[in-house]
mmCIF file of C-alpha atoms in Angstrom:
data_model
loop_
_atom_site.group_PDB
_atom_site.id
_atom_site.type_symbol
_atom_site.label_atom_id
_atom_site.label_comp_id
_atom_site.label_asym_id
_atom_site.label_seq_id
_atom_site.Cartn_x
_atom_site.Cartn_y
_atom_site.Cartn_z
ATOM 1 C CA MET A 1 9.866 -12.904 8.999
ATOM 2 C CA THR A 2 11.087 -9.948 11.002
ATOM 3 C CA GLY A 3 9.801 -11.123 14.383
ATOM 4 C CA ARG A 4 7.936 -7.826 14.837
ATOM 5 C CA THR A 5 4.390 -7.072 13.803
ATOM 6 C CA THR A 6 2.785 -4.014 12.317
ATOM 7 C CA ASP A 7 0.532 -2.109 14.726
ATOM 8 C CA ILE A 8 -2.531 -1.978 12.460
ATOM 9 C CA PRO A 9 -4.866 -0.625 15.193
ATOM 10 C CA ALA A 10 -2.503 2.314 15.879
ATOM 11 C CA ILE A 11 -2.312 3.088 12.160
ATOM 12 C CA GLN A 12 -6.108 2.989 11.932
ATOM 13 C CA VAL A 13 -6.455 5.399 14.857
ATOM 14 C CA ALA A 14 -4.027 7.788 13.131
ATOM 15 C CA LEU A 15 -5.948 7.489 9.843
ATOM 16 C CA ARG A 16 -9.237 8.375 11.509
ATOM 17 C CA ALA A 17 -7.638 11.284 13.390
ATOM 18 C CA ALA A 18 -6.271 12.614 10.081
ATOM 19 C CA GLY A 19 -9.662 12.294 8.353
ATOM 20 C CA LEU A 20 -8.350 9.624 5.974
ATOM 21 C CA ASP A 21 -10.170 6.548 4.725
ATOM 22 C CA GLY A 22 -7.073 4.439 4.292
ATOM 23 C CA TRP A 23 -3.375 4.078 3.644
ATOM 24 C CA LEU A 24 -2.485 2.318 0.402
ATOM 25 C CA PHE A 25 0.980 0.822 0.215
ATOM 26 C CA TYR A 26 2.415 -0.164 -3.158
ATOM 27 C CA ASP A 27 5.701 -1.742 -4.117
ATOM 28 C CA PHE A 28 7.411 -3.057 -7.213
ATOM 29 C CA ARG A 29 10.791 -4.724 -6.824
ATOM 30 C CA GLY A 30 11.670 -2.865 -3.643
ATOM 31 C CA SER A 31 10.634 0.571 -4.898
ATOM 32 C CA ASP A 32 9.259 1.538 -1.478
ATOM 33 C CA PRO A 33 11.675 0.851 1.387
ATOM 34 C CA LEU A 34 9.378 2.916 3.625
ATOM 35 C CA ALA A 35 6.663 0.275 3.204
ATOM 36 C CA THR A 36 9.138 -2.442 4.150
ATOM 37 C CA ARG A 37 10.035 -0.649 7.382
ATOM 38 C CA ILE A 38 6.536 0.539 8.340
ATOM 39 C CA LEU A 39 4.895 -2.813 7.639
ATOM 40 C CA LYS A 40 7.852 -4.600 9.231
ATOM 41 C CA LEU A 41 8.344 -6.833 6.211
ATOM 42 C CA ASP A 42 11.367 -9.053 5.857
ATOM 43 C CA PRO A 43 13.899 -6.774 4.124
ATOM 44 C CA ASN A 44 15.649 -9.819 2.626
ATOM 45 C CA ARG A 45 12.599 -11.141 0.810
ATOM 46 C CA HIS A 46 12.860 -11.278 -2.969
ATOM 47 C CA VAL A 47 9.719 -9.969 -4.658
ATOM 48 C CA THR A 48 9.538 -9.307 -8.387
ATOM 49 C CA ARG A 49 5.849 -8.493 -8.872
ATOM 50 C CA ARG A 50 3.699 -5.524 -7.888
ATOM 51 C CA TRP A 51 1.768 -5.704 -4.635
ATOM 52 C CA TYR A 52 -0.671 -3.408 -2.852
ATOM 53 C CA TYR A 53 -1.639 -3.354 0.800
ATOM 54 C CA LEU A 54 -4.636 -1.328 1.932
ATOM 55 C CA ILE A 55 -5.081 -0.459 5.591
ATOM 56 C CA PRO A 56 -8.574 1.022 5.901
ATOM 57 C CA ALA A 57 -9.423 3.430 8.705
ATOM 58 C CA GLN A 58 -12.043 0.867 9.763
ATOM 59 C CA GLY A 59 -11.996 -2.874 9.145
ATOM 60 C CA ALA A 60 -9.483 -5.462 8.054
ATOM 61 C CA PRO A 61 -6.538 -4.776 5.732
ATOM 62 C CA VAL A 62 -6.525 -6.210 2.213
ATOM 63 C CA LYS A 63 -3.588 -7.493 0.157
ATOM 64 C CA LEU A 64 -3.406 -7.530 -3.632
ATOM 65 C CA LEU A 65 -0.738 -9.944 -4.835
ATOM 66 C CA HIS A 66 0.406 -11.543 -8.061
ATOM 67 C CA ARG A 67 -0.461 -15.238 -8.384
ATOM 68 C CA ILE A 68 3.224 -16.031 -8.907
ATOM 69 C CA GLU A 69 4.084 -14.519 -5.490
ATOM 70 C CA PRO A 70 1.038 -15.113 -3.268
ATOM 71 C CA HIS A 71 3.164 -15.138 -0.110
ATOM 72 C CA SER A 72 4.767 -11.703 -0.639
ATOM 73 C CA LEU A 73 2.901 -10.148 2.285
ATOM 74 C CA ASP A 74 2.690 -13.066 4.690
ATOM 75 C CA ASP A 75 4.276 -10.793 7.333
ATOM 76 C CA VAL A 76 1.095 -8.673 7.605
ATOM 77 C CA PRO A 77 -2.545 -9.530 8.352
ATOM 78 C CA GLY A 78 -5.396 -9.268 5.892
ATOM 79 C CA GLU A 79 -7.361 -11.006 3.195
ATOM 80 C CA ALA A 80 -5.332 -11.751 0.073
ATOM 81 C CA ARG A 81 -6.667 -11.166 -3.428
ATOM 82 C CA LEU A 82 -4.668 -12.558 -6.313
ATOM 83 C CA TYR A 83 -4.239 -11.280 -9.850
ATOM 84 C CA LEU A 84 -2.553 -12.634 -12.958
ATOM 85 C CA SER A 85 -3.312 -10.143 -15.722
ATOM 86 C CA TRP A 86 -3.101 -6.374 -15.520
ATOM 87 C CA GLN A 87 -6.870 -6.298 -16.043
ATOM 88 C CA GLU A 88 -7.392 -8.435 -12.934
ATOM 89 C CA GLN A 89 -4.958 -6.258 -11.016
ATOM 90 C CA HIS A 90 -6.879 -3.094 -11.949
ATOM 91 C CA GLU A 91 -10.274 -4.644 -11.182
ATOM 92 C CA HIS A 92 -9.208 -5.943 -7.760
ATOM 93 C CA LEU A 93 -7.641 -2.571 -6.960
ATOM 94 C CA ARG A 94 -10.886 -0.793 -7.925
ATOM 95 C CA GLN A 95 -12.881 -3.147 -5.694
ATOM 96 C CA MET A 96 -10.499 -2.679 -2.767
ATOM 97 C CA LEU A 97 -10.694 1.088 -3.020
ATOM 98 C CA ALA A 98 -14.471 1.084 -3.617
ATOM 99 C CA SER A 99 -14.850 -0.696 -0.269
ATOM 100 C CA LEU A 100 -13.780 2.588 1.378
ATOM 101 C CA GLY A 101 -16.932 4.377 0.178
ATOM 102 C CA ARG A 102 -17.585 7.210 -2.241
ATOM 103 C CA SER A 103 -14.672 9.531 -3.062
ATOM 104 C CA PRO A 104 -12.315 8.157 -0.414
ATOM 105 C CA LYS A 105 -9.211 10.001 0.718
ATOM 106 C CA VAL A 106 -6.203 7.700 0.840
ATOM 107 C CA SER A 107 -2.595 8.349 1.741
ATOM 108 C CA MET A 108 0.268 6.963 -0.303
ATOM 109 C CA GLN A 109 4.024 7.497 -0.380
ATOM 110 C CA TYR A 110 3.605 10.531 -2.583
ATOM 111 C CA SER A 111 4.812 14.106 -2.214
ATOM 112 C CA PRO A 112 3.034 16.904 -4.123
ATOM 113 C CA MET A 113 5.482 18.522 -6.548
ATOM 114 C CA ASN A 114 8.117 16.150 -5.093
ATOM 115 C CA ALA A 115 8.577 18.579 -2.207
ATOM 116 C CA ILE A 116 9.831 15.759 0.033
ATOM 117 C CA PRO A 117 11.782 13.364 -2.225
ATOM 118 C CA TYR A 118 12.231 10.910 0.665
ATOM 119 C CA ILE A 119 8.460 10.296 0.607
ATOM 120 C CA SER A 120 8.039 10.081 -3.193
ATOM 121 C CA ARG A 121 8.050 6.325 -3.741
ATOM 122 C CA VAL A 122 4.951 5.868 -5.914
ATOM 123 C CA ASP A 123 5.401 6.417 -9.646
ATOM 124 C CA ALA A 124 3.114 8.740 -11.625
ATOM 125 C CA GLY A 125 1.436 5.887 -13.500
ATOM 126 C CA THR A 126 0.404 4.169 -10.287
ATOM 127 C CA LEU A 127 -0.935 7.472 -8.944
ATOM 128 C CA GLU A 128 -2.960 7.881 -12.148
ATOM 129 C CA LEU A 129 -4.299 4.341 -11.775
ATOM 130 C CA VAL A 130 -5.358 4.874 -8.152
ATOM 131 C CA ARG A 131 -6.907 8.247 -8.923
ATOM 132 C CA SER A 132 -8.819 6.709 -11.847
ATOM 133 C CA CYS A 133 -10.621 4.630 -9.203
ATOM 134 C CA GLY A 134 -12.181 7.820 -7.804
ATOM 135 C CA VAL A 135 -9.683 8.186 -4.969
ATOM 136 C CA ASP A 136 -8.241 11.425 -3.626
ATOM 137 C CA VAL A 137 -4.563 10.597 -3.001
ATOM 138 C CA VAL A 138 -2.774 12.628 -0.339
ATOM 139 C CA THR A 139 0.750 12.426 0.991
ATOM 140 C CA SER A 140 1.591 9.949 3.711
ATOM 141 C CA ALA A 141 4.425 12.164 4.998
ATOM 142 C CA ASP A 142 2.930 12.738 8.453
ATOM 143 C CA LEU A 143 2.034 9.053 8.824
ATOM 144 C CA VAL A 144 5.475 7.937 7.688
ATOM 145 C CA GLN A 145 7.081 10.270 10.203
ATOM 146 C CA ARG A 146 4.934 8.768 12.934
ATOM 147 C CA PHE A 147 5.238 5.065 12.081
ATOM 148 C CA GLU A 148 8.499 4.469 10.268
ATOM 149 C CA LEU A 149 10.679 4.027 13.315
ATOM 150 C CA LEU A 150 8.260 2.181 15.587
#
């Protein structure tokens, strides 16, 4: 535990001000150090499975975690949903994103055309998966700039 907590209400205010429906964090084996810092996760934790963390513009955050590592996101609030197979992972992700409404706009650590490599932390396959759920993915660059160092 880091001893600090993520300011979910401030993030939600920023999401609404930006016209976004949510911020979807994703990590696989430490692939997104920005998520670790913004969510104030323990940087020494050892996680080997994929996880997702959705902060909606309204409502409670939701965690999607592998059954082998159900405590991966204990540092942040929210309901936890567990998956074992890739099919369960995809179905839970679809349900999480569907909770945002029709054609939601969600930020992720993605940079169009890799214009800002520092932000590009989500792989193309994960972007394809999220977009296949009917989501418009936009860059989180402005949000990262605002919340990374808080």
